[in-house]
XYZ file of C-alpha atoms in Angstrom:
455
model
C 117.801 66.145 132.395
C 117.304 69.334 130.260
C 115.526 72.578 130.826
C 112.668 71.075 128.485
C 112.585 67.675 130.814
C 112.373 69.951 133.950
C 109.668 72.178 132.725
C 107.481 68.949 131.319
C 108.136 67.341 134.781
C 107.300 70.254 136.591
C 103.964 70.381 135.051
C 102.918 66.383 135.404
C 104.341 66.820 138.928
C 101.627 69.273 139.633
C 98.878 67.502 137.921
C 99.394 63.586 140.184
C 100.141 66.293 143.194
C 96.659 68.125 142.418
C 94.965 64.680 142.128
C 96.448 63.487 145.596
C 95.478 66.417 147.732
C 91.541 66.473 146.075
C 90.923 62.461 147.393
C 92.482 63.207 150.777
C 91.052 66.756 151.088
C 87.677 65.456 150.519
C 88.467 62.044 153.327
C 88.696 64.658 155.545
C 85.588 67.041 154.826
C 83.122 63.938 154.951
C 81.979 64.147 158.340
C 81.397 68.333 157.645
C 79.768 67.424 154.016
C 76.932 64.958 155.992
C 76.277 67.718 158.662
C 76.150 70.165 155.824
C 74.073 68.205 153.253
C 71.720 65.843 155.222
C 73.172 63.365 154.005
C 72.745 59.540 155.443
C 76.011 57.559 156.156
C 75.159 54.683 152.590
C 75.227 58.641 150.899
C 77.925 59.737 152.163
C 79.965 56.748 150.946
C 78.742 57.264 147.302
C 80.755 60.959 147.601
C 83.906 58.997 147.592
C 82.579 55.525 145.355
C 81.398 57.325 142.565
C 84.617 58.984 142.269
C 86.578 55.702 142.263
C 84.199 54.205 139.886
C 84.676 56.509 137.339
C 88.544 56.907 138.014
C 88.762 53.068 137.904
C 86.173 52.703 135.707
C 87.653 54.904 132.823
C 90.933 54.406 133.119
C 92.103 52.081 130.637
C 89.957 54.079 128.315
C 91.582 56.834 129.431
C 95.059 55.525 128.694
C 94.578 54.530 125.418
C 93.324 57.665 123.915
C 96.394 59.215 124.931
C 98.002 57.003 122.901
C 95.524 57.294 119.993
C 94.765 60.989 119.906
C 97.405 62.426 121.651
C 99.243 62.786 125.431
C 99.080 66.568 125.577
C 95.580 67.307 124.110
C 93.862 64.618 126.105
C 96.082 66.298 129.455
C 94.666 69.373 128.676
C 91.360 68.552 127.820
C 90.846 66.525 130.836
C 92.513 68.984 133.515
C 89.822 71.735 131.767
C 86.920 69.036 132.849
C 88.736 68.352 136.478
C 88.731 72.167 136.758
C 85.272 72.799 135.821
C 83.674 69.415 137.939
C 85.372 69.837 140.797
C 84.411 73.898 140.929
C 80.527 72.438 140.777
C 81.696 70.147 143.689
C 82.113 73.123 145.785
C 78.165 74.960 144.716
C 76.250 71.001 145.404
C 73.725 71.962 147.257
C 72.110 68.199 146.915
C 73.874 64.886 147.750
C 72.961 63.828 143.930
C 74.646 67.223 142.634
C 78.142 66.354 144.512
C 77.797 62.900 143.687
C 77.486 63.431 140.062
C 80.046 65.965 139.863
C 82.463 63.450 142.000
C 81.928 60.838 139.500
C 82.931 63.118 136.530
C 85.890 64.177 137.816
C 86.814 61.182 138.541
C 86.342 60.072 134.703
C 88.608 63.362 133.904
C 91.093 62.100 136.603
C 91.005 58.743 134.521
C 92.306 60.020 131.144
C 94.329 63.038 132.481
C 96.457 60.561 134.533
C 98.194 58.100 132.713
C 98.300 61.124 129.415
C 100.418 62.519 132.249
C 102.037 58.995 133.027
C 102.927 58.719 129.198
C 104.197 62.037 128.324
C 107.049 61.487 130.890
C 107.685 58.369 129.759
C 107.756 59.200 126.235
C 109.289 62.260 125.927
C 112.215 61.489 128.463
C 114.672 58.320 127.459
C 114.340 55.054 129.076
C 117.594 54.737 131.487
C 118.490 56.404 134.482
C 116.980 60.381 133.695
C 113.519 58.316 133.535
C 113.762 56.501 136.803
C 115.161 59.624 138.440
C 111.841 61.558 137.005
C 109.335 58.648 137.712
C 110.542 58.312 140.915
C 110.230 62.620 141.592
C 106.478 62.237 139.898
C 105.856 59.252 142.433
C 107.183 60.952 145.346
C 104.627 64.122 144.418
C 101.994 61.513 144.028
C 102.264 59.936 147.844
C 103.197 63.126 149.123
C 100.306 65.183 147.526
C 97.854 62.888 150.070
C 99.760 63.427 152.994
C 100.231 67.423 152.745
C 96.290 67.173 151.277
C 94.988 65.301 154.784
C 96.319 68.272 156.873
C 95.287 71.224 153.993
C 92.097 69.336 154.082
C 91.772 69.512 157.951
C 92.606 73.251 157.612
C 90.019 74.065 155.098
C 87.609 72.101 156.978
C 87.202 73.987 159.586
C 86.611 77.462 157.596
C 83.749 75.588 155.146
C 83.991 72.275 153.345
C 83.305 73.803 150.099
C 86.819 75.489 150.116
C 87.805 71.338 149.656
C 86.592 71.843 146.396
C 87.440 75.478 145.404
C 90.954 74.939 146.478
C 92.164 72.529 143.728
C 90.157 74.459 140.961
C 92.566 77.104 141.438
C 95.953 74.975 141.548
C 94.415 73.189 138.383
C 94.131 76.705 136.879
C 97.835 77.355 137.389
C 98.552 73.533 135.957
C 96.874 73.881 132.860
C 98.712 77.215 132.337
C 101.732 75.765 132.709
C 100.901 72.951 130.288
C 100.513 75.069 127.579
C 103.198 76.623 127.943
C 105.984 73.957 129.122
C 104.549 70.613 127.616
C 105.542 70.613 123.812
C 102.801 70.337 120.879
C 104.022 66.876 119.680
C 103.266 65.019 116.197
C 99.184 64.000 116.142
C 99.692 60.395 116.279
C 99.133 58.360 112.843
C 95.623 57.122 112.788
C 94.935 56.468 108.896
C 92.509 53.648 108.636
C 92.597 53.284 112.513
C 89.285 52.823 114.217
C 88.066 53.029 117.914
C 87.346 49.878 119.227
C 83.909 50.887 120.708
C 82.678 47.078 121.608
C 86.123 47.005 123.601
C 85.898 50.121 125.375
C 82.544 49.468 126.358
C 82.902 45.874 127.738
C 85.615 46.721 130.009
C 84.873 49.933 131.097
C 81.500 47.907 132.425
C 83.482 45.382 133.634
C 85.862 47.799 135.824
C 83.076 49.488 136.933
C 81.072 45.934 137.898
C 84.049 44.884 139.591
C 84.737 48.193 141.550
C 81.265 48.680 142.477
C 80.854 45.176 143.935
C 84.321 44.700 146.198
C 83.516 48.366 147.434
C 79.828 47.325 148.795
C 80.601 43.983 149.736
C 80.891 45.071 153.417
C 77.104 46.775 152.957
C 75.784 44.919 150.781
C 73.587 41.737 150.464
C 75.944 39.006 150.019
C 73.713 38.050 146.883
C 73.690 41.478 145.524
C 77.407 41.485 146.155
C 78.405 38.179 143.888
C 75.981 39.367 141.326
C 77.791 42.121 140.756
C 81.324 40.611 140.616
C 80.021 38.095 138.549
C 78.703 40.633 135.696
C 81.771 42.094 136.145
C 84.062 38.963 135.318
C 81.568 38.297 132.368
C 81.777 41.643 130.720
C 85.775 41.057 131.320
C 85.219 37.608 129.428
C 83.370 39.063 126.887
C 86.205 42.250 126.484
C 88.854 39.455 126.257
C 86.934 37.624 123.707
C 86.502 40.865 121.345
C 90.318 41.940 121.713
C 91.011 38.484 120.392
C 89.123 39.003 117.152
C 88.940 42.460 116.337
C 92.019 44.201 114.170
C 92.818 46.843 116.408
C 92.041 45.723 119.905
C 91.813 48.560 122.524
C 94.180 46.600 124.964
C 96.746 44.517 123.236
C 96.362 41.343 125.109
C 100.580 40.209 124.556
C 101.729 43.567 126.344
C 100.173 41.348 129.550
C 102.061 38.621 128.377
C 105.308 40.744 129.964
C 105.990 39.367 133.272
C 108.208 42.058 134.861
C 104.777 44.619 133.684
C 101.977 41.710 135.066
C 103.994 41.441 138.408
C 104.579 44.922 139.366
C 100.829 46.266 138.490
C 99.528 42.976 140.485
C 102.035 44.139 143.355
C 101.233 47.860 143.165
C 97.665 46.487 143.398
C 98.092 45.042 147.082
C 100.260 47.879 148.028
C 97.262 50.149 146.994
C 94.974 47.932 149.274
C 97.189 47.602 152.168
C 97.631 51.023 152.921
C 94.142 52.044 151.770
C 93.112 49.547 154.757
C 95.868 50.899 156.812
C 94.427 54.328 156.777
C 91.186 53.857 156.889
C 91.856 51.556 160.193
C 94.067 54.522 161.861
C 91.638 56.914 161.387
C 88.803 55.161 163.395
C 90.970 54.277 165.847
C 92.261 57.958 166.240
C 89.122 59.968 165.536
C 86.592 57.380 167.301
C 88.286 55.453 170.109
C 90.930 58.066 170.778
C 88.999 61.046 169.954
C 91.304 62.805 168.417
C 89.609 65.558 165.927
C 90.419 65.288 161.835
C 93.252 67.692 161.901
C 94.380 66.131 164.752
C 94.508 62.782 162.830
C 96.258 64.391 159.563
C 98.796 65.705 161.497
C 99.576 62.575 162.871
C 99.928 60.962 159.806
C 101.837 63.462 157.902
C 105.066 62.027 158.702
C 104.485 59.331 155.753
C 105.046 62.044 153.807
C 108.643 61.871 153.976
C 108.966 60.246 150.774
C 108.389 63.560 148.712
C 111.973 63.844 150.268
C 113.329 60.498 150.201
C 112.188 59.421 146.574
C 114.354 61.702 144.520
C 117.356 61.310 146.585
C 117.651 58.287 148.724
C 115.502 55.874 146.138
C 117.092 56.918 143.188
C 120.107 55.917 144.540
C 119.363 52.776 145.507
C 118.044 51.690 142.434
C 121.162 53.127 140.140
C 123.099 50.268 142.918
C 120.608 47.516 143.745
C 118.394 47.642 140.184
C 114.324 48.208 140.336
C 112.844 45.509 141.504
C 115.244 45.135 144.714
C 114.384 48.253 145.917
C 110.931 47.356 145.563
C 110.616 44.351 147.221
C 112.832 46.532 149.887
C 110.032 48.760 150.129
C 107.013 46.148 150.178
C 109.015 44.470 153.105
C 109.064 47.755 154.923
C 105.616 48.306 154.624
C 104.526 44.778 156.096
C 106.661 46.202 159.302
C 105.293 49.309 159.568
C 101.604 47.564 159.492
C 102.332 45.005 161.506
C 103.942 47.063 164.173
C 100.923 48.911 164.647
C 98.835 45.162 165.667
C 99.580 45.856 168.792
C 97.580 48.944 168.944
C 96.245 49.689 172.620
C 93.675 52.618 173.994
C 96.433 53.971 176.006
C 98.888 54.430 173.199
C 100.727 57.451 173.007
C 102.037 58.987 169.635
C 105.858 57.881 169.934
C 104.061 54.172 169.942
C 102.670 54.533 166.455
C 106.046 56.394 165.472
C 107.595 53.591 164.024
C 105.504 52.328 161.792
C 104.173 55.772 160.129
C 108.002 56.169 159.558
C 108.256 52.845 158.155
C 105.066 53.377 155.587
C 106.884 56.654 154.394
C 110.257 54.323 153.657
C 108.032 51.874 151.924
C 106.478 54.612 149.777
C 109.547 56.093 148.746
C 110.865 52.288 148.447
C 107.992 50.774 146.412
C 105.743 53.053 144.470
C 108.156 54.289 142.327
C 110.113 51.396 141.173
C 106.995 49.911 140.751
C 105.590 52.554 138.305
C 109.069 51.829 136.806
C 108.394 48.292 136.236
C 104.854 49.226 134.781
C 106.392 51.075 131.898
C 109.718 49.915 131.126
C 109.864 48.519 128.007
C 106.408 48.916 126.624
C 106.632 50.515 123.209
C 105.935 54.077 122.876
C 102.862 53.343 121.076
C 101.157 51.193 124.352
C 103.118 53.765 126.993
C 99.646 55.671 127.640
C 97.954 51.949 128.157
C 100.413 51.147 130.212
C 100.063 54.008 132.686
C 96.055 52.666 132.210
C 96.564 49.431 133.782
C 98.768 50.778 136.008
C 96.456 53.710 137.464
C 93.529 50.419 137.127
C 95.059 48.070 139.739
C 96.186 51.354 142.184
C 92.643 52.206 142.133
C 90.812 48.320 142.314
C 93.578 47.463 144.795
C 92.057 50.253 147.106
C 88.773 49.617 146.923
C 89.648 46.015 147.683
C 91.890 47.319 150.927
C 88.721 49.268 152.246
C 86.298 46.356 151.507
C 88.236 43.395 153.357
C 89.395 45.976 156.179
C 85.455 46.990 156.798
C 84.212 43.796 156.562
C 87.221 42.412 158.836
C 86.014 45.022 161.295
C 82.822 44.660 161.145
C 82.534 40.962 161.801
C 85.212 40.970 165.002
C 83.900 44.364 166.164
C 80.762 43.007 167.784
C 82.241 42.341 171.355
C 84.356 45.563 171.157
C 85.493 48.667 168.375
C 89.363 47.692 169.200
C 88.595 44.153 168.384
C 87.264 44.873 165.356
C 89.965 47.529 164.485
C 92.723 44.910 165.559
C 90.751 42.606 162.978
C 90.902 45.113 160.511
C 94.520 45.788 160.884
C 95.294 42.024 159.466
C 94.051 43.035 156.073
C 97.447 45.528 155.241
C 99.847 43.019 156.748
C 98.470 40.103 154.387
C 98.340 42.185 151.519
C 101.611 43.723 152.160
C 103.506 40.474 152.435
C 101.933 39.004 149.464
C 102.934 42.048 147.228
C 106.286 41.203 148.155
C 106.376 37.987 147.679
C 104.631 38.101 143.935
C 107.822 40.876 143.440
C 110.405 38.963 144.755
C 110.394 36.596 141.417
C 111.243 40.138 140.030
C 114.157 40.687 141.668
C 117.454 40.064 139.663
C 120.851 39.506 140.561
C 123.610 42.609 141.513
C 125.344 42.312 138.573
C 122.239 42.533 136.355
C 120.647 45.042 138.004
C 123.875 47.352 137.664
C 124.212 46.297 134.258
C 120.265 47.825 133.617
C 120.920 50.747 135.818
């Protein structure tokens, strides 16, 4: 890659690694932020929804107005409203202050992401130099939450508001960088071109609908809980029927007509959940049943961080031989291992026990989430790159609140005799959702000689 391709990814690379350590920093400062605030445990929860809701929420909004008014201004833009949001994080002195400033930077998160996503993939040619990029950007991306979990942990114990202060002032350096590194590019041609407002409406409810009701299904009325999904699917009936009719849809239905692009955003969806369940399993089972503190925990998991290593290097590699979707399937299977070496899980356990299969996650990271943002992008004309990174950065974010839903409910329905019961319980979710990734990939998968041939 050139100087220019280095400096761009340099820049996006610091943006997905910014967004990784803010979610797990904050995972980590709940407990802190309830002893701090007075806030009840349903409040506490609605710190970390009402960011996903407006991250999911937004996102396919968010992805194509990159594409309509342009990748760098709407990075810029957006990383100046992550900056300021998350800064007023940090001075909440009432749950409904933090909670409103999570949910805006979440929406800023939503269209700074995949204009991020986009840039890469449009200003660096399809072929090898993009996979080798993608696959750097992913391995910031996973690794951002690991080193954020132990930063986090750190910070923690000095004040929680330094959670919030800390990214403000990476951002800071980001957005410098971006105006200096990313290149001004050509406004996009929009003669005659109009928003489609009915379309960005209807399924930005419908995301949120959806969201909103697989995230409080474990809390929530069962009655409350299908009403909500059920809005949710109508306002996504009613966005599909608008698309169809209008002249220029928001979402071009044929780009989901690509099955290579519908497969690997339906398997990055279930590898979202799985380890969202994963980690939200370990951390009970470490912080409550074992004890241990929250930097305790962190540092435990930090080892899954060894795809920021193994991504560029090893994974790149691989795919040049094997071809995308091999390596991803690769990775998936790796993933059900590592979860389902950890059913075992005992009181007594000691660290080398869970070894394995935090070693086995970070494989399956640096297997799977690149190649799948790969497979999300290639091929999708430049003009529906930024939607692509949209529905990409969608099912990441729905798969994960789906993970946390069926793990909490799992646990709380077979944790009434005992917690490891229920944690046991809880630990089926990842495994099932792991395996069935893989197998909705493995269609995916082509031959040697093919995948040499794309490579």
């Amino acid at each position: 890659m050139s100087k220019r391709d280095w400096g761009v990814l340099f820049v996006l690379c610091g943006a997905i690694f910014l967004e990784g350590i803010d979610v797990a920093m904050l995972n980590v400062a709940l407990p802190a932020i309830r002893a701090d605030l007075g806030m009840s445990t349903g409040g506490l929860q609605w710190v970390m929804s009402a960011y996903v809701l407006g991250y999911g929420g937004f996102m396919l909004l968010g992805g194509r107005a990159a594409d309509l008014f342009g990748r760098r201004r709407m990075f810029v833009l957006w990383l100046t409203v992550f900056i300021a949001f998350s800064g007023l994080g940090g001075f909440a002195s009432e749950p409904w202050m933090l909670i409103a400033a999570r949910f805006v930077t979440g929406v800023a998160a939503a269209f700074m992401t995949p204009a991020g996503l986009s840039i890469i993939t449009t200003s660096i040619e399809e072929g090898a130099k993009r996979d080798k990029a993608l696959l750097i950007y992913s391995g910031t991306a996973a690794g951002g939450f690991s080193v954020g979990l132990v930063i986090g942990g750190l910070l923690t114990t000095v004040d929680w508001r330094l959670v919030f202060f800390a990214p403000v002032a990476l951002a800071v350096v980001i957005l410098v960088a971006a105006l200096a590194l990313v290149p001004k590019a050509d406004a996009p041609e929009r003669s005659g071109n109009r928003i489609d407002l009915a379309g960005a409406v209807s399924v930005t409810a419908a995301i949120v609908l959806l969201v909103l009701g697989v995230e409080r299904a474990a809390g929530a009325p069962v009655v409350q809980t299908v009403a909500t999904v059920a809005a949710g699917l109508l306002a996504l009936a009613l966005f599909a029927a608008i698309e169809r009719k209008v002249k220029e849809p928001l979402v071009r239905l044929s780009i989901l007509r690509d099955g290579r692009l519908l497969r690997g955003n339906l398997a990055a969806m279930l590898f979202a959940g799985a380890f969202a369940a994963f980690q939200f399993t370990v951390v009970l089972f470490l912080q409550e049943l074992r004890g241990w503190s929250s930097l305790q925990a962190s540092l435990a998991m930090l080892v899954i961080g060894i795809d920021v290593i193994l991504a560029p290097t090893l994974t790149a590699k691989l795919v040049a031989r094997f071809g995308n979707a091999r390596v991803a399937v690769g990775g998936l299977a790796a993933a059900a291992l590592g979860y389902a070496a950890f059913l075992p899980v005992a009181p007594d356990w000691t660290y080398a026990a869970m070894l394995p299969s935090f070693l086995l996650i970070g494989l399956a990271f640096s297997l799977a989430y690149g190649p799948l943002t790969i497979a999300a992008t290639e091929g999708v004309p430049e003009a529906d790159q930024g939607l692509a990174g949209g529905l990409f950065y969608t099912a990441f974010q729905f798969g994960t609140a789906l993970g946390l839903a069926v793990a909490t409910t799992a646990n709380v329905a077979l944790g009434g005799s005992s917690m490891l019961d229920g944690l046991r319980g809880a630990l089926v979710v990842p495994v099932a959702m792991a395996v069935l990734a893989a197998v909705i990939a493995v269609p995916g998968a082509r031959s040697r000689r093919e995948a040499v041939a794309v490579a």
